[in-house]
Coordinates of C-alpha atoms in Angstrom, one line a residue:
M24 CA 39.6 16.1 -8.6
N25 CA 38.2 17.1 -5.5
D26 CA 38.2 17.0 -2.6
K27 CA 35.6 13.3 -2.3
N28 CA 37.7 12.1 -5.1
L29 CA 41.0 11.7 -3.1
K30 CA 38.6 11.3 0.7
H31 CA 38.2 8.3 -1.8
Y32 CA 42.1 7.2 -3.1
R33 CA 43.2 7.4 0.4
V34 CA 40.5 4.9 1.0
F35 CA 42.1 3.0 -1.2
S36 CA 45.3 3.3 -0.5
A37 CA 45.0 2.1 2.8
F38 CA 43.4 -0.3 1.8
F39 CA 46.4 -1.5 -0.8
L40 CA 48.9 -1.1 2.5
F41 CA 47.1 -3.1 4.7
A42 CA 46.6 -5.6 2.1
L43 CA 50.7 -5.5 0.9
F44 CA 52.0 -5.2 4.8
F45 CA 50.0 -5.9 7.9
P46 CA 51.1 -8.9 9.6
V47 CA 49.8 -12.2 9.1
F48 CA 51.6 -13.8 13.1
H49 CA 53.3 -17.0 11.1
N50 CA 55.4 -17.1 14.1
Y51 CA 51.7 -17.5 16.0
F52 CA 49.2 -18.9 13.2
G53 CA 51.0 -20.0 10.2
S54 CA 48.9 -20.6 6.8
S55 CA 46.0 -20.0 8.7
G56 CA 46.7 -15.8 9.7
A57 CA 46.5 -15.2 5.6
M58 CA 42.7 -14.8 6.8
L59 CA 43.7 -12.0 9.0
V60 CA 44.3 -9.9 6.0
N61 CA 41.9 -11.6 3.7
G62 CA 38.8 -11.4 6.3
G63 CA 40.0 -8.0 7.4
L64 CA 39.9 -7.0 3.4
I65 CA 36.8 -8.7 3.5
L66 CA 35.1 -7.3 6.6
G67 CA 36.2 -3.9 5.6
L68 CA 35.7 -3.5 1.5
V69 CA 31.8 -4.4 2.6
F70 CA 31.1 -2.0 5.0
Y71 CA 33.3 0.9 3.3
F72 CA 30.4 -0.2 0.0
L73 CA 27.9 -0.3 2.4
A74 CA 28.8 3.2 3.7
F75 CA 28.9 4.7 -0.5
K76 CA 26.9 2.3 -1.8
R77 CA 25.0 5.9 -3.6
L78 CA 28.3 6.8 -4.6
Y79 CA 29.5 4.0 -6.3
F80 CA 26.7 2.3 -8.5
N81 CA 26.2 5.6 -9.3
F82 CA 27.4 4.9 -13.0
Y83 CA 28.5 7.9 -15.5
D84 CA 27.5 5.9 -18.6
E85 CA 26.7 3.0 -20.3
N86 CA 29.7 1.8 -21.5
H87 CA 31.5 2.6 -17.9
K88 CA 28.4 0.4 -15.5
E89 CA 29.0 -2.9 -18.9
I90 CA 32.6 -2.6 -18.4
F91 CA 32.0 -3.4 -14.3
I92 CA 28.8 -6.0 -15.5
A93 CA 31.1 -7.9 -17.8
V94 CA 34.1 -8.2 -15.3
S95 CA 31.7 -8.8 -12.3
L96 CA 29.8 -11.3 -13.9
I97 CA 33.0 -13.9 -14.2
F98 CA 34.1 -13.3 -10.0
I99 CA 30.4 -14.3 -9.3
F100 CA 29.9 -17.5 -11.7
F101 CA 33.4 -17.7 -9.7
I102 CA 31.0 -18.4 -5.9
L103 CA 28.9 -20.7 -7.9
H104 CA 31.3 -22.4 -9.7
I105 CA 32.6 -23.1 -6.4
A106 CA 29.4 -25.4 -5.2
L107 CA 29.2 -26.9 -8.6
S108 CA 32.6 -28.0 -8.6
M109 CA 33.1 -29.8 -5.2
L110 CA 29.5 -31.2 -6.1
V111 CA 31.3 -32.7 -9.1
G112 CA 33.6 -33.7 -7.3
A113 CA 32.5 -35.4 -4.6
S114 CA 30.4 -37.0 -7.0
F115 CA 32.4 -38.2 -9.0
G116 CA 36.2 -37.8 -8.4
G117 CA 35.8 -39.1 -5.1
I118 CA 36.7 -36.3 -2.9
D119 CA 35.5 -34.7 0.5
I120 CA 35.0 -32.4 1.2
I121 CA 36.4 -31.4 4.5
Q122 CA 35.3 -27.3 6.4
R123 CA 39.6 -25.8 4.2
D124 CA 37.8 -26.7 1.6
L125 CA 34.4 -23.6 2.5
Y126 CA 37.3 -21.1 3.2
E127 CA 37.4 -20.8 -0.8
F128 CA 34.3 -19.3 -0.6
H129 CA 35.9 -16.1 0.3
R130 CA 38.2 -15.7 -2.8
P131 CA 36.1 -15.0 -5.5
I132 CA 34.1 -12.7 -2.8
L133 CA 37.7 -10.7 -2.3
Y134 CA 38.7 -10.2 -6.2
L135 CA 35.0 -8.5 -6.4
L136 CA 35.0 -5.9 -3.4
V137 CA 38.8 -5.2 -4.4
F138 CA 38.4 -4.9 -8.1
A139 CA 35.0 -2.5 -8.2
L140 CA 37.0 -0.7 -5.5
A141 CA 40.3 -0.4 -8.4
Y142 CA 37.5 0.0 -10.9
T143 CA 35.0 3.4 -8.3
V144 CA 38.2 4.5 -7.2
F145 CA 39.9 5.2 -10.3
S146 CA 37.4 5.9 -12.6
R147 CA 38.1 9.9 -11.3
Q148 CA 40.3 11.6 -13.1
G149 CA 43.8 13.2 -11.9
L150 CA 44.5 9.7 -9.6
I151 CA 47.1 7.7 -11.7
L152 CA 50.3 9.7 -10.1
K153 CA 49.1 9.4 -6.8
F154 CA 49.0 6.2 -7.4
E155 CA 52.4 6.1 -8.8
R156 CA 53.6 8.2 -6.3
L157 CA 52.4 5.0 -3.2
L158 CA 53.8 2.6 -5.3
L159 CA 57.1 4.0 -4.4
F160 CA 56.2 4.5 -1.3
A161 CA 55.3 0.7 -1.3
F162 CA 58.1 -0.2 -3.3
F163 CA 60.7 1.8 -0.4
V164 CA 59.1 0.0 2.6
L165 CA 59.2 -4.1 0.7
V166 CA 63.0 -3.5 0.3
L167 CA 63.6 -2.4 4.5
I168 CA 61.1 -5.4 5.3
G169 CA 63.5 -7.4 2.4
L170 CA 66.9 -6.5 3.7
N171 CA 65.9 -7.0 7.6
Q172 CA 65.0 -10.3 6.8
Y173 CA 68.5 -10.8 4.3
F174 CA 71.5 -9.4 6.9
G175 CA 68.7 -10.3 9.7
F176 CA 68.4 -7.5 12.1
Y177 CA 65.0 -8.0 14.4
D178 CA 64.2 -11.6 12.2
Y179 CA 61.3 -10.8 15.5
L180 CA 59.9 -9.1 12.5
S181 CA 60.3 -11.0 10.2
Q182 CA 59.0 -14.1 11.7
L183 CA 55.0 -12.3 11.5
Y184 CA 55.1 -12.3 7.9
T185 CA 57.0 -15.4 7.1
K186 CA 57.9 -19.6 8.1
E187 CA 61.2 -19.7 10.3
H188 CA 63.0 -21.6 7.6
N189 CA 62.8 -19.1 5.7
V190 CA 63.8 -16.3 8.3
N191 CA 66.9 -18.7 8.9
S192 CA 68.1 -19.4 5.9
R193 CA 67.9 -15.7 4.5
R194 CA 65.8 -15.9 0.7
V195 CA 64.4 -12.5 2.0
S196 CA 60.5 -13.4 1.5
A197 CA 58.9 -10.9 4.9
P198 CA 56.1 -8.8 3.8
F199 CA 55.4 -12.2 2.0
V200 CA 54.8 -15.7 3.0
N201 CA 57.4 -17.3 0.3
P202 CA 60.3 -15.6 -1.3
Y203 CA 58.8 -16.4 -4.5
D204 CA 55.6 -13.5 -3.6
Y205 CA 57.9 -11.6 -3.1
A206 CA 60.4 -12.1 -6.4
F207 CA 56.5 -12.2 -8.7
M208 CA 56.3 -7.9 -6.8
M209 CA 59.4 -7.5 -8.1
S210 CA 59.5 -8.4 -11.1
F211 CA 57.0 -5.2 -11.6
F212 CA 59.5 -3.2 -10.7
I213 CA 61.2 -3.6 -12.6
L214 CA 59.9 -3.4 -16.1
Y215 CA 58.4 -0.1 -14.2
F216 CA 61.6 1.6 -13.7
F217 CA 62.8 0.3 -16.9
L218 CA 60.7 1.5 -18.6
K219 CA 60.9 4.6 -16.3
M220 CA 64.6 4.7 -16.8
I221 CA 63.5 4.8 -20.8
Y222 CA 60.9 7.2 -21.8
T223 CA 60.6 9.6 -18.9
C224 CA 64.3 10.3 -15.9
R225 CA 67.7 8.5 -16.3
F226 CA 67.0 8.9 -12.5
F227 CA 65.4 5.3 -12.3
I228 CA 68.3 3.7 -12.6
L229 CA 69.2 3.4 -9.0
P230 CA 66.5 2.4 -7.7
L231 CA 66.1 -0.2 -10.8
V232 CA 69.4 -1.9 -9.5
V233 CA 67.6 -1.9 -6.1
A234 CA 65.1 -4.4 -7.3
L235 CA 67.0 -6.1 -9.3
I236 CA 69.3 -6.9 -5.9
M237 CA 65.4 -7.3 -4.3
F238 CA 64.4 -9.7 -7.1
I239 CA 67.8 -11.9 -6.6
L240 CA 68.1 -12.6 -2.7
P241 CA 64.2 -14.5 -2.6
Q242 CA 66.5 -17.0 -4.9
S243 CA 63.4 -18.1 -7.1
R244 CA 64.3 -20.1 -9.3
S245 CA 61.6 -19.7 -11.2
V246 CA 60.3 -16.9 -11.1
A247 CA 63.1 -15.8 -12.2
G248 CA 63.8 -18.2 -14.8
T249 CA 60.5 -17.4 -16.5
F250 CA 61.1 -14.2 -16.2
L251 CA 64.6 -13.8 -18.2
V252 CA 62.1 -15.0 -20.4
G253 CA 60.0 -12.0 -19.7
F254 CA 62.1 -9.4 -20.6
F255 CA 64.7 -10.9 -23.7
I256 CA 61.3 -11.8 -25.6
V257 CA 58.5 -10.6 -24.6
L258 CA 59.6 -7.2 -23.3
P259 CA 61.1 -6.1 -27.2
T260 CA 58.4 -8.0 -29.1
V261 CA 56.0 -5.3 -27.1
L262 CA 58.4 -2.4 -28.0
L263 CA 59.0 -3.6 -30.9
L264 CA 55.5 -2.8 -32.3
L265 CA 55.1 -0.1 -30.3
E266 CA 57.2 2.2 -31.7
F267 CA 58.5 0.5 -35.4
N268 CA 55.3 1.5 -37.4
L269 CA 55.4 -1.0 -40.7
K270 CA 53.9 1.6 -42.7
K271 CA 56.0 5.0 -42.7
L272 CA 59.1 2.5 -41.9
V273 CA 59.5 4.7 -38.9
V274 CA 61.9 3.3 -35.9
S275 CA 61.3 5.6 -32.0
K276 CA 64.5 7.5 -30.8
K277 CA 63.0 5.6 -27.4
L278 CA 63.1 1.1 -29.0
F279 CA 67.3 2.5 -30.3
L280 CA 67.8 3.5 -27.0
F281 CA 66.1 0.3 -25.3
L282 CA 68.0 -1.7 -27.7
F283 CA 71.4 -0.2 -26.0
L284 CA 69.6 -0.5 -22.8
M285 CA 69.4 -4.2 -23.5
L286 CA 72.4 -4.6 -25.1
V287 CA 74.2 -3.2 -21.4
V288 CA 72.1 -5.5 -19.8
S289 CA 72.8 -8.8 -21.4
I290 CA 76.5 -8.2 -21.0
I291 CA 76.4 -7.2 -17.8
F292 CA 74.2 -10.7 -17.2
V293 CA 77.1 -12.7 -18.3
A294 CA 79.7 -11.1 -16.6
S295 CA 77.7 -11.4 -12.9
I296 CA 77.4 -15.0 -13.4
P297 CA 80.2 -16.2 -12.2
Y298 CA 79.8 -14.7 -9.5
L299 CA 76.0 -15.9 -8.9
L300 CA 77.2 -19.2 -9.4
E301 CA 79.1 -19.0 -5.8
N302 CA 77.7 -16.8 -4.6
F303 CA 73.0 -18.0 -4.4
H304 CA 73.8 -21.4 -6.0
Y305 CA 70.5 -22.7 -4.0
L306 CA 69.0 -20.1 -7.8
T307 CA 71.8 -21.1 -9.5
G308 CA 72.4 -24.1 -8.9
Q309 CA 69.5 -26.1 -10.9
F310 CA 69.7 -23.9 -13.9
V311 CA 73.3 -26.0 -14.1
R312 CA 71.7 -29.7 -13.1
L313 CA 68.8 -28.3 -16.1
L314 CA 71.5 -27.3 -18.3
E315 CA 73.8 -31.1 -17.9
G316 CA 70.3 -33.4 -18.3
E317 CA 70.1 -34.5 -15.0
G318 CA 66.2 -33.2 -14.9
I319 CA 63.8 -30.3 -13.9
G320 CA 64.9 -30.2 -9.8
R321 CA 62.3 -32.2 -6.8
S322 CA 60.9 -29.4 -6.9
G323 CA 60.0 -30.0 -11.2
N324 CA 58.9 -32.4 -10.7
I325 CA 56.5 -31.8 -8.0
R326 CA 54.7 -29.6 -10.7
L327 CA 55.2 -32.7 -13.6
G328 CA 53.0 -34.9 -10.3
Q329 CA 50.4 -32.5 -9.9
F330 CA 50.4 -32.1 -13.3
L331 CA 49.4 -35.5 -14.3
F332 CA 47.0 -36.0 -10.6
A333 CA 45.1 -33.3 -12.7
L334 CA 44.8 -35.9 -15.6
D335 CA 44.7 -39.0 -14.3
K336 CA 41.0 -37.4 -12.4
V337 CA 39.9 -36.2 -16.3
S338 CA 40.4 -39.6 -16.8
N339 CA 36.8 -40.8 -14.5
N340 CA 34.3 -38.2 -15.4
P341 CA 34.1 -35.6 -18.8
L342 CA 32.2 -33.4 -16.2
I343 CA 35.6 -33.3 -14.4
M344 CA 37.6 -32.0 -16.6
F345 CA 35.5 -28.9 -17.9
F346 CA 33.9 -28.2 -13.6
G347 CA 37.4 -29.7 -11.8
N348 CA 37.9 -31.3 -7.9
G349 CA 35.7 -28.2 -6.3
P350 CA 39.0 -26.7 -3.8
A351 CA 39.7 -30.7 -2.7
K352 CA 42.2 -30.1 0.5
S353 CA 41.6 -33.6 1.4
E354 CA 43.1 -35.1 -1.6
L355 CA 45.1 -32.2 -3.3
E356 CA 46.1 -28.8 -0.6
Y357 CA 48.9 -27.2 -1.5
V358 CA 48.7 -26.5 -5.9
E359 CA 52.1 -25.5 -7.0
S360 CA 51.5 -24.3 -10.0
I361 CA 48.3 -21.9 -11.8
Y362 CA 47.4 -23.8 -14.6
N363 CA 47.2 -26.9 -11.8
Y364 CA 45.4 -24.9 -9.5
Q365 CA 43.0 -24.3 -12.1
F366 CA 42.5 -26.8 -13.9
Y367 CA 43.2 -30.0 -10.8
R368 CA 39.9 -27.4 -9.1
Y369 CA 38.1 -25.5 -11.1
G370 CA 39.0 -27.8 -15.2
L371 CA 39.1 -25.9 -18.4
V372 CA 35.8 -24.2 -17.6
G373 CA 38.1 -22.6 -14.8
F374 CA 41.1 -21.9 -16.1
L375 CA 39.9 -20.2 -19.0
L376 CA 37.5 -17.8 -17.0
Y377 CA 39.7 -16.8 -13.4
F378 CA 43.3 -16.8 -15.9
I379 CA 43.2 -16.3 -19.5
A380 CA 40.4 -14.0 -19.7
L381 CA 41.5 -11.9 -16.9
I382 CA 45.1 -11.8 -17.9
G383 CA 43.8 -11.1 -21.6
L384 CA 41.3 -8.7 -20.2
G385 CA 43.9 -7.0 -18.7
V386 CA 46.4 -6.5 -21.9
Y387 CA 43.6 -5.9 -23.7
F388 CA 42.6 -2.9 -21.5
A389 CA 45.7 -1.7 -21.7
W390 CA 46.9 -2.0 -25.1
R391 CA 44.2 0.4 -25.6
I392 CA 44.9 2.5 -23.1
L393 CA 48.2 3.3 -24.5
K394 CA 47.0 3.0 -28.5
N395 CA 44.9 6.1 -27.0
I396 CA 47.4 7.9 -24.8
G397 CA 50.4 8.3 -26.5
R398 CA 54.1 7.7 -26.2
H399 CA 54.9 11.4 -24.8
H400 CA 51.8 10.7 -21.5
I401 CA 53.6 10.9 -18.3
S402 CA 52.1 8.0 -17.6
Y403 CA 52.3 5.9 -20.2
P404 CA 55.6 4.1 -19.1
F405 CA 53.4 2.8 -16.3
F406 CA 50.8 1.0 -18.0
L407 CA 53.1 0.3 -20.6
A408 CA 54.8 -1.6 -17.2
L409 CA 51.3 -2.9 -16.4
L410 CA 51.0 -4.8 -20.1
V411 CA 53.7 -6.2 -20.4
W412 CA 54.6 -7.4 -17.1
F413 CA 50.1 -9.0 -17.8
L414 CA 52.2 -10.6 -20.0
I415 CA 54.7 -11.7 -18.6
I416 CA 52.0 -13.0 -15.2
P417 CA 51.6 -16.8 -17.4
L418 CA 55.2 -17.7 -18.1
M419 CA 56.1 -16.9 -14.2
S420 CA 52.3 -18.5 -13.0
V421 CA 54.3 -21.8 -14.6
G422 CA 55.8 -22.3 -10.8
N423 CA 53.3 -21.5 -9.1
N424 CA 49.8 -19.4 -8.9
F425 CA 50.9 -15.8 -7.9
T426 CA 47.5 -14.1 -8.5
E427 CA 45.3 -16.3 -6.0
Q428 CA 48.2 -15.7 -3.3
I429 CA 47.7 -13.3 -0.1
R430 CA 48.5 -10.1 -0.9
L431 CA 49.6 -10.8 -4.8
S432 CA 45.8 -11.1 -5.3
F433 CA 45.0 -7.9 -4.0
F434 CA 47.6 -5.9 -6.1
F435 CA 46.4 -8.0 -9.1
Y436 CA 42.8 -7.5 -9.3
S437 CA 43.2 -3.7 -8.0
M438 CA 45.8 -3.6 -11.5
L439 CA 43.0 -4.8 -13.7
G440 CA 40.7 -2.5 -11.9
L441 CA 42.8 0.6 -12.6
L442 CA 43.0 -1.1 -15.8
A443 CA 39.5 -1.1 -17.0
A444 CA 38.6 1.9 -15.0
S445 CA 41.2 4.1 -16.9
Y446 CA 40.2 2.2 -20.9
S447 CA 37.1 3.3 -19.8
L448 CA 37.9 7.1 -19.5
T449 CA 40.6 7.4 -22.5
V450 CA 38.5 4.9 -25.6
F451 CA 35.5 5.6 -24.5
H452 CA 35.2 9.0 -22.6
S453 CA 39.1 9.9 -24.8
K454 CA 40.4 12.4 -20.8
R455 CA 44.1 10.7 -20.1
P456 CA 43.5 9.6 -16.8
A457 CA 46.6 10.7 -14.9
E458 CA 45.6 14.9 -16.2

């Protein structure tokens, strides 16, 4: 790797750490502090691309260029779609456009810049392993900040990141604003460490245990419930498809190891239920009430009510069904589920383009990469973790709009860019991205 490539990777690392850990000063600015991070990223990325435009828009072949353009067009259309949806909402949905609605234009601009940064940086070989080391460092810092909040060592630090209620309740959320954001991020690390343990080194059981503990501490019911479904159904299905050769009736040893570990995990999970019921009542209470037939709870009813409200708005005009009501923060500012979020704000077109299509692209890129590099490649567990995580995101997003949240959006769209770049390297050029 030459010094120039390393230099640009270091810049990516700086943006990555800034996106994850720069405080929003929630105790001073409230939710408006998110613009310190997103605004800082936009300004920094624009300056960076202007300074190195010759480097970044010099594609090495047509395939490399076409992949970038295809994904970028989705974000460019998103910018236009916001304006169109605001017009539709104001004309046919009775929406009063307010100043906060205009802030939504920054989202597709940020997502495009983040995707472009990751795509161009990781189009150079030899960087995946370096990024995995960066992930380990980020995980370590996430754990330290989370434990600081849980044990209350220095509450002022936690208040820079999250709401005072979360600090007082000790539901771990810092450096994220919400506890479910923290749990969502930990879900990736659980998959990553679990698969690293299977494919590379048993040592990864230690960070895996830590990730599981940190996943529980936020007590996010929607993330915990849907992640369990993904872990025990989606993950085994993917591994079965990858590790079982139907034509030759050959089963990989890794699959047997995985099945054994899944059995161990299942036994430990069942054995831990009494402890969880006693010590994490907020996390487990709603599941108990649901099993006892007491309904889906207050949070579930809020999400259901928002969905029914969105359906009612659709009945006013078919244009709203296709293009949405726009941000419409004067009518429905906080939309809990990604399905409600996209459908209400941007209609069926938005739901299909800005969520399903992007998830589908990530899954496709990861699958093709895995098929090309083979299970013995050192970064195979990393790409497999991304594949499974992208597949589970639609499940976990039933309760929240994670891909639109501060910090998480940077991670999601940078991983999409990394997958697209690695796909271009491995599929069209037969080069292994981590070599």
